[in-house]
CSV table of C-alpha atoms in Angstrom, one decimal:
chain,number,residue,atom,x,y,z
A,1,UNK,CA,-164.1,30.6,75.4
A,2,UNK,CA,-161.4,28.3,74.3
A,3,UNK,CA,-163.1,25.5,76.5
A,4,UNK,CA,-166.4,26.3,75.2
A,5,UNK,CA,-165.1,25.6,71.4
A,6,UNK,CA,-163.0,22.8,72.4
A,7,UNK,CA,-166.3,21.5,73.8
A,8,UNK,CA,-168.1,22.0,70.5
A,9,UNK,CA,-166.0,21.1,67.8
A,10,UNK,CA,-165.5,17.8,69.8
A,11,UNK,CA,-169.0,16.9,70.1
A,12,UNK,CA,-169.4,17.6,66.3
A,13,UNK,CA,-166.4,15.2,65.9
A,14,UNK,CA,-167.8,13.0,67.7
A,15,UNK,CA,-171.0,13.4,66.0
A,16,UNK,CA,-169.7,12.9,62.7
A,17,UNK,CA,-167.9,9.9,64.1
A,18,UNK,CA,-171.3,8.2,64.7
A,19,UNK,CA,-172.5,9.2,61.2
A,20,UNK,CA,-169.7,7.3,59.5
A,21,UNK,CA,-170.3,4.3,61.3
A,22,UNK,CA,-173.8,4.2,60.6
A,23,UNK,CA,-172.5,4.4,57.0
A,24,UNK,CA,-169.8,2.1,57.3
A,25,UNK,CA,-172.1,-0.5,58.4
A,26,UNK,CA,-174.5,0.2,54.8
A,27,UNK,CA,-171.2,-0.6,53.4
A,28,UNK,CA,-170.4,-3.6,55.3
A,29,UNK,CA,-174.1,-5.2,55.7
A,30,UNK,CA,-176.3,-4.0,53.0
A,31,UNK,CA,-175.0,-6.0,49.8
A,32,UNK,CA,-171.9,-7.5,48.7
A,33,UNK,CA,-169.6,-5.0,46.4
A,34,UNK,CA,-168.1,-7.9,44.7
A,35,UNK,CA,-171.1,-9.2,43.3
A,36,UNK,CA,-172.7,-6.8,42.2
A,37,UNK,CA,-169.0,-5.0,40.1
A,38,UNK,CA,-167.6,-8.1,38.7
A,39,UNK,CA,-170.0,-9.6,35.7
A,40,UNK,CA,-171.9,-13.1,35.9
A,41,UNK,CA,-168.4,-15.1,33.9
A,42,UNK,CA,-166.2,-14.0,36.8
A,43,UNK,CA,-164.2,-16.9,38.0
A,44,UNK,CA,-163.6,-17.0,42.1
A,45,UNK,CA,-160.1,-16.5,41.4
A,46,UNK,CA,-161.3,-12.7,40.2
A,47,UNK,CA,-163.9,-12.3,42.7
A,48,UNK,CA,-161.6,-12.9,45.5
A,49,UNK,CA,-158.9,-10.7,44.1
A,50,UNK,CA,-161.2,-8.0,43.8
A,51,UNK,CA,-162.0,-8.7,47.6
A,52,UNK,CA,-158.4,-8.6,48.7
A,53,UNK,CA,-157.9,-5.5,46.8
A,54,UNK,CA,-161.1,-4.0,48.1
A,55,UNK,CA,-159.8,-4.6,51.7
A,56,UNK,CA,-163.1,-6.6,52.2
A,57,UNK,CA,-160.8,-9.6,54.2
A,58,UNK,CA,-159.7,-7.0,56.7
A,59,UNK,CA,-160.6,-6.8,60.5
A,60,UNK,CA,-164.1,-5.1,61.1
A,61,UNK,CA,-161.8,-2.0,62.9
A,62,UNK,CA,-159.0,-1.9,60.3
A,63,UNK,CA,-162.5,-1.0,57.4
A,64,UNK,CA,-163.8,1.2,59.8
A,65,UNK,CA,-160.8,3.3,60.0
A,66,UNK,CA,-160.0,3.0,56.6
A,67,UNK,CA,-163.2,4.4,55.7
A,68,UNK,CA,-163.1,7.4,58.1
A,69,UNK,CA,-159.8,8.4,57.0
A,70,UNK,CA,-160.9,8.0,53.3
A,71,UNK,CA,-163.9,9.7,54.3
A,72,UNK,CA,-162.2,13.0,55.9
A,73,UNK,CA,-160.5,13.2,53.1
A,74,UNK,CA,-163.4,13.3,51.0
A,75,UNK,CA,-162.9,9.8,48.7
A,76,UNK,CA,-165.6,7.8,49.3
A,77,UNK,CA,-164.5,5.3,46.4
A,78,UNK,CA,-166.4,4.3,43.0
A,79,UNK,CA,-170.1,4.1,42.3
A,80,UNK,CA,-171.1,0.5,41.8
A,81,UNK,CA,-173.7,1.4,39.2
A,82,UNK,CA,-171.7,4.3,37.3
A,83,UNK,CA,-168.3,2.9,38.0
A,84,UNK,CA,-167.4,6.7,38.2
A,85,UNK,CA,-166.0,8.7,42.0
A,86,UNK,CA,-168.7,8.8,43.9
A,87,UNK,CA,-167.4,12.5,45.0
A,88,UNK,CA,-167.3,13.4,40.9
A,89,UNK,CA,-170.9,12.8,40.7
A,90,UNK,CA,-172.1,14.2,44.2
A,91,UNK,CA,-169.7,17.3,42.6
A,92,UNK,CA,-171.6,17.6,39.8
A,93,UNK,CA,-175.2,17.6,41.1
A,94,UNK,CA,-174.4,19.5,44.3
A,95,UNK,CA,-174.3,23.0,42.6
A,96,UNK,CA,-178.4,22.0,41.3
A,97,UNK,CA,-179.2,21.3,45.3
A,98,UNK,CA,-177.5,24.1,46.5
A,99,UNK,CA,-179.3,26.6,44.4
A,100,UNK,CA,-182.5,25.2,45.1
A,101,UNK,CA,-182.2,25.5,48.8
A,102,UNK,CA,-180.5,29.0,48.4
A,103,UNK,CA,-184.3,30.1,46.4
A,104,UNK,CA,-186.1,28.3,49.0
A,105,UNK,CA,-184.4,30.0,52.0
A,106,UNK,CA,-184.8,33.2,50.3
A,107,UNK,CA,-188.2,32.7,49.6
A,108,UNK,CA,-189.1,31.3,53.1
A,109,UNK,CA,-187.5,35.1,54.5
A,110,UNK,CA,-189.1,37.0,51.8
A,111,UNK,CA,-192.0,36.2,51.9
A,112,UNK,CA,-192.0,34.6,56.1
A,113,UNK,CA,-191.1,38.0,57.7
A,114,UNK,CA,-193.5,40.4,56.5
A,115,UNK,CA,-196.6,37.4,56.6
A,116,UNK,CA,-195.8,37.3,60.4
A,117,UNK,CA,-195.0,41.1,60.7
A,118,UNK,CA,-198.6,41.6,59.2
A,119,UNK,CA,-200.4,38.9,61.5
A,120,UNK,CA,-198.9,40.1,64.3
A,121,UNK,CA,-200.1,43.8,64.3
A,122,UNK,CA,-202.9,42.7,62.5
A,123,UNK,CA,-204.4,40.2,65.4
A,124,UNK,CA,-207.7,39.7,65.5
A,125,UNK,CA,-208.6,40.8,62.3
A,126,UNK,CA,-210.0,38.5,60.1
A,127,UNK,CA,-207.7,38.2,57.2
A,128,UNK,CA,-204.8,37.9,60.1
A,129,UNK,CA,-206.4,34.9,61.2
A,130,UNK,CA,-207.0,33.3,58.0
A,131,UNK,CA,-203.3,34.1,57.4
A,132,UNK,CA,-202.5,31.8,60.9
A,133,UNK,CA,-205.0,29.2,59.6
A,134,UNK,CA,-203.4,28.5,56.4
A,135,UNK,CA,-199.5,28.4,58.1
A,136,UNK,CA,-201.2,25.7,60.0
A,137,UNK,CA,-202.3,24.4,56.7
A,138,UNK,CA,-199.1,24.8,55.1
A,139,UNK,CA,-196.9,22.8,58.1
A,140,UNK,CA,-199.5,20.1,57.9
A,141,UNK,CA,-199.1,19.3,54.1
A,142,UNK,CA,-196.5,16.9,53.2
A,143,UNK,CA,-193.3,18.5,50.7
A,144,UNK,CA,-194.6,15.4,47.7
A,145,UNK,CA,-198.2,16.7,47.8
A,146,UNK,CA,-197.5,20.5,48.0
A,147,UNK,CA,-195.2,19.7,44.8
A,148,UNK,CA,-197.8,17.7,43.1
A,149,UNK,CA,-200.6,20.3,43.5
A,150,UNK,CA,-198.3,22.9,41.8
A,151,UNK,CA,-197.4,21.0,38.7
A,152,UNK,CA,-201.0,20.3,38.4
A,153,UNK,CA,-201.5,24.0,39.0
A,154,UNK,CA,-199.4,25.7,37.5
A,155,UNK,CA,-197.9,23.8,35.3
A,156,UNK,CA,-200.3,21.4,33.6
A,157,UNK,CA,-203.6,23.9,33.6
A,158,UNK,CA,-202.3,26.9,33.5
A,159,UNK,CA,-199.0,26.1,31.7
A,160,UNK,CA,-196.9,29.0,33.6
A,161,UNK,CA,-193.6,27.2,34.5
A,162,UNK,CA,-191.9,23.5,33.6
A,163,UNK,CA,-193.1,21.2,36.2
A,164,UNK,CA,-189.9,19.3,35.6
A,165,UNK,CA,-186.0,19.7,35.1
A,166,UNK,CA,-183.4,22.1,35.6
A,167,UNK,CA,-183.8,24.3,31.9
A,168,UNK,CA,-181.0,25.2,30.3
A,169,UNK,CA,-177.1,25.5,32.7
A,170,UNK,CA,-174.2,27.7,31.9
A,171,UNK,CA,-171.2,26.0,33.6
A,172,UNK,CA,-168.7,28.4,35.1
A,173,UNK,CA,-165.7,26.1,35.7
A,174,UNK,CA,-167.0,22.9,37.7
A,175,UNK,CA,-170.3,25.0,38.8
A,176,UNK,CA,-173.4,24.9,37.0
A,177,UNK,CA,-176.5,27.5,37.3
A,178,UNK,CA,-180.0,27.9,35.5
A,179,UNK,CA,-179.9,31.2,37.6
A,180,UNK,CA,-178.1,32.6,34.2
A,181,UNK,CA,-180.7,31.5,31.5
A,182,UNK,CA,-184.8,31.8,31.3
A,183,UNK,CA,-185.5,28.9,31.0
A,184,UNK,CA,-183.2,28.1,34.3
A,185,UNK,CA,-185.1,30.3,36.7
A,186,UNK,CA,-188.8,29.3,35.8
A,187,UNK,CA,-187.8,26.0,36.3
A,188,UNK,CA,-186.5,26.6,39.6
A,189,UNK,CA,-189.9,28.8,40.8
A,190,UNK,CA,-192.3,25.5,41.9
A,191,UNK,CA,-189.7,23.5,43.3
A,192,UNK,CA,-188.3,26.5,45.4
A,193,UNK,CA,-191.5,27.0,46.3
A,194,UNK,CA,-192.5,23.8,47.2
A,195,UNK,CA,-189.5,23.2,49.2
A,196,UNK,CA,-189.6,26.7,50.9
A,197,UNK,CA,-193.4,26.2,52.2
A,198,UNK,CA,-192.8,24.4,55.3
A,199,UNK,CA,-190.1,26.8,56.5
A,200,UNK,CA,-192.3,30.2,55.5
A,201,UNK,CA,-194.9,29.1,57.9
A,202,UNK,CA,-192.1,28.3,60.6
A,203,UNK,CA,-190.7,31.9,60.2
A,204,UNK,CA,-193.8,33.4,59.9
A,205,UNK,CA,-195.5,31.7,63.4
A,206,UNK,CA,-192.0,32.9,65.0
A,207,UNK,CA,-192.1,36.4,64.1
A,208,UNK,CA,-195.4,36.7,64.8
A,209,UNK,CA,-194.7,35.1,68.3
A,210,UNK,CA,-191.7,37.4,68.7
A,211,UNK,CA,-193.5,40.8,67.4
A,212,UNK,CA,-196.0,39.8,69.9
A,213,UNK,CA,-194.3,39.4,72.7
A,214,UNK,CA,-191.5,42.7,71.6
A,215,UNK,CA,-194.6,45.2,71.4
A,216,UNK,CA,-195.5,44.4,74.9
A,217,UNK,CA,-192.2,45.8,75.9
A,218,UNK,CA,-191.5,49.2,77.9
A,219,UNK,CA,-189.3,50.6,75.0
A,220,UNK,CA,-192.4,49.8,72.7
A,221,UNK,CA,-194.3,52.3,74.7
A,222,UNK,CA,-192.0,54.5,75.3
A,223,UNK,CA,-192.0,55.1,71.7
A,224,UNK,CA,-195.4,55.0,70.8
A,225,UNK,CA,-195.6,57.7,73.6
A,226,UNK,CA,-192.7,59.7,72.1
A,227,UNK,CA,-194.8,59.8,68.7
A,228,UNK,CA,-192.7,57.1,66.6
A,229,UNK,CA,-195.0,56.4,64.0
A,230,UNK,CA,-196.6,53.0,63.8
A,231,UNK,CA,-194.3,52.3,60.6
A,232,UNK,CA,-190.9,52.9,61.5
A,233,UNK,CA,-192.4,51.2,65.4
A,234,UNK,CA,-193.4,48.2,63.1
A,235,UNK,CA,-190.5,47.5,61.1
A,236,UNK,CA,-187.3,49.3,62.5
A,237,UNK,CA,-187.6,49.2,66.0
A,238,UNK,CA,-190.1,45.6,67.0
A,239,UNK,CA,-189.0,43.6,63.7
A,240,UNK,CA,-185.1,44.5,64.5
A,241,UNK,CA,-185.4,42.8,68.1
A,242,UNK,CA,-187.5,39.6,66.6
A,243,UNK,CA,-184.4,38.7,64.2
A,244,UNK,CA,-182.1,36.5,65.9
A,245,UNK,CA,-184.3,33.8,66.2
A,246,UNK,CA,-185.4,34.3,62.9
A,247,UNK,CA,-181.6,34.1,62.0
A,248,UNK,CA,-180.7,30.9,63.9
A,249,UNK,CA,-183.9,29.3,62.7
A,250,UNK,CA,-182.8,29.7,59.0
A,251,UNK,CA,-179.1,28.8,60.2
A,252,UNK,CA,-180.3,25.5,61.4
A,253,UNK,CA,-182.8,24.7,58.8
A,254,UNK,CA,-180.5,24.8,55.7
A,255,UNK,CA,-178.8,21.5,57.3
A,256,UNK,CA,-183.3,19.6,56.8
A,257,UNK,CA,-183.6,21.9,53.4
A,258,UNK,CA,-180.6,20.0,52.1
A,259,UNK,CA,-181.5,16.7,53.6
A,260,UNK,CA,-185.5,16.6,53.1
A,261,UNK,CA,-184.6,18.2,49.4
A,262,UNK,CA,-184.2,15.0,48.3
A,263,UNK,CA,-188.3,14.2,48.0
A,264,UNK,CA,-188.5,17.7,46.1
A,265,UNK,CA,-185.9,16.8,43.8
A,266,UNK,CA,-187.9,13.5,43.2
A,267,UNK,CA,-191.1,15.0,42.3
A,268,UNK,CA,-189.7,17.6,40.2
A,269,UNK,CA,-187.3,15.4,38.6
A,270,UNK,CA,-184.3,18.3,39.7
A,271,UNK,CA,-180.9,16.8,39.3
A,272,UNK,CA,-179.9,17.4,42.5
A,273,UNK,CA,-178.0,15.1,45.5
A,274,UNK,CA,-181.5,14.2,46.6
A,275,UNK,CA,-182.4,12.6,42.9
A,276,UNK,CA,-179.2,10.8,42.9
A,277,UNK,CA,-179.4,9.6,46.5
A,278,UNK,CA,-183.1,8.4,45.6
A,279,UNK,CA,-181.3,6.8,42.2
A,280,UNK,CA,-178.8,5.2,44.3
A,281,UNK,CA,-181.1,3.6,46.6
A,282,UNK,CA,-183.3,2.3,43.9
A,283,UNK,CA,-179.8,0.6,42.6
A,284,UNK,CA,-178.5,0.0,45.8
A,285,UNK,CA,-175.4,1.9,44.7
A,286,UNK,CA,-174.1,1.3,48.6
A,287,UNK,CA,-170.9,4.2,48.2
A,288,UNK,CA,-173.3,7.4,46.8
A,289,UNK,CA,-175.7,6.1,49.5
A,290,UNK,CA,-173.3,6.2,52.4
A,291,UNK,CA,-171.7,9.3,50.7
A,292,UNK,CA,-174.8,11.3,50.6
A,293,UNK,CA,-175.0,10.5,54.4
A,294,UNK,CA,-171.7,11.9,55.5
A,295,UNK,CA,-171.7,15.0,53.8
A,296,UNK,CA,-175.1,16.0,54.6
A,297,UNK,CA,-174.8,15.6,57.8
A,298,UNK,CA,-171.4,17.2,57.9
A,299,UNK,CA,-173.0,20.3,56.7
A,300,UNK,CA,-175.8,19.9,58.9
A,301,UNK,CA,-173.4,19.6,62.0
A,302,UNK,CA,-171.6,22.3,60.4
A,303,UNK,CA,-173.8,24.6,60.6
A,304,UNK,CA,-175.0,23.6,64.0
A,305,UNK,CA,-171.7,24.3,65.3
A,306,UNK,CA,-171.6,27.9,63.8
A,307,UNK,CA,-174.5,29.1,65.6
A,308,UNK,CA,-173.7,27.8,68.9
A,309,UNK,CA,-170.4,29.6,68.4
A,310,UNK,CA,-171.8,32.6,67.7
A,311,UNK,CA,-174.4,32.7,70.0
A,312,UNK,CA,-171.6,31.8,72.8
A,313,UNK,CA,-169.5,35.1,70.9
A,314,UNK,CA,-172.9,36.8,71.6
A,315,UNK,CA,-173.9,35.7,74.8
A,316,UNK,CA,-171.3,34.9,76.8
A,317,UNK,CA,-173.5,33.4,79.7
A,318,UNK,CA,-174.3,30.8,77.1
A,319,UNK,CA,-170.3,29.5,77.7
A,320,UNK,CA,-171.2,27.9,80.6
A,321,UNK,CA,-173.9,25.6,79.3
């Protein structure tokens, strides 16, 4: 077991090493910091001061390292178009993404599970498969239309929910949540939503893969036989064998909820990472780009990480892969 997560944790060093050189080279290609802090009257006397104390005369290696140092410990320097930490600002919208993607993943379980438990013993009926046609639907629509359509929807004719913004915050310490007011969590419902449809369909086309293939089973039988009713058959004894993918599948797909957010957070004007990431690219603000970067993907990798773990605490065949 020790080898296994000796294995593991490297490889997601090693991933993450990759990641921040990618970024590294943003920061060393894509623009030149100088020009873009120091105003138009700057003599080159300042300009190249500002370089040497930027370390931008170092070796290529002696940067690189610099930045992954800097980077582990989570300073990835000012932002060129805020002149304010790039962690500060990433801080302060993170708490707006991560509530999102916390709705949308409990949305895409609420709402995933029973859809696929009810196609699944319902197959062949006709309202089952128009349930399976519109998941097909619902993985083929892009997340910027999906959001679109709802504002239109529900927002502009019907006038039900904001179709933009966060509402009103309550901060508790450095945290801020619209979960606390009204206005908060109706302005939270389409963009949940919108973000969560992708991943209902996916849990909903597993679990009804899964229910399929567990009612098939010999224990299934011997229940029916023993006079289980089809309820408690249903959803205590089929639906608790059809979890653990359902389980890693959510696992893994917080990492592209937090990632991908970033086009919901766009369209709903939600000030999240993904609305300052998309404001930082539109200002080529080369640090919150190249921070946005790292710490996504360290989550992603994160997370990755845990469930192989526990799959190999699980499983311990899986040890040996």
């Amino acid at each position: 077991m020790l080898a296994f997560l000796i294995k593991r944790i490297g490889n997601a060093v090693l991933v993450m090493l990759t990641v921040a050189f990618f970024a590294f080279l943003i920061f060393r290609f894509l623009g030149d910091p100088v020009e873009i802090m120091v105003n138009e009257s700057a003599t080159q006397v300042e300009r190249d001061e500002l370089r040497a104390r930027l370390g931008l005369n170092d070796g290529f290696l002696v940067q690189y390292v610099r930045f992954v140092t800097n980077a582990a410990q989570g300073e990835f320097g000012l932002s060129w178009r805020n002149q304010q930490s790039v962690l500060t600002l990433i801080a302060e919208r993170f708490p707006a993404t991560f509530e999102l993607v916390l709705i949308a993943t409990f949305l895409s379980l609420a709402i995933g599970i029973p859809l696929g438990v009810f196609t699944a013993i319902g197959r062949g009926r006709w309202w089952a498969e128009a349930l399976q046609f519109s998941s097909i639907v619902g993985v083929s629509l892009p997340s910027f239309l999906v959001g679109i359509l709802l504002i239109l929807t529900f927002s502009v004719t019907l006038g039900w929910l904001p179709g933009y913004g966060r509402g009103d915050v309550v901060r508790i310490g450095w945290w801020s949540t619209g979960l606390l007011t009204p206005s908060g969590r109706a302005a939270i419902v389409l963009p949940a939503l919108s973000l969560s449809l992708f991943q209902i369909t996916l849990v909903m086309r597993l679990v009804r893969a899964e229910m399929l293939e567990t009612l098939r089973t010999d224990f299934i039988k011997f229940a029916r036989a023993r006079g289980v009713k089809r309820r408690a058959l249903w959803f205590r004894h089929a639906l608790k064998n059809c979890l653990m993918p359902v389980i890693t599948l959510t696992a893994m797909q917080v990492g592209n909820l937090i990632a991908f957010a970033l086009v919901t957070e766009t369209v709903f004007q939600w000030p999240g990472m993904g609305m300052l990431f998309m404001q930082a690219v539109t200002f080529v603000d080369i640090p919150v780009m190249a921070a946005y970067l790292c710490i996504v993907s360290f989550i992603f990798v994160t997370l990755n990480t845990f469930v192989d773990i526990a799959y190999a605490v699980i499983d311990p065949r899986l040890r040996a892969a």
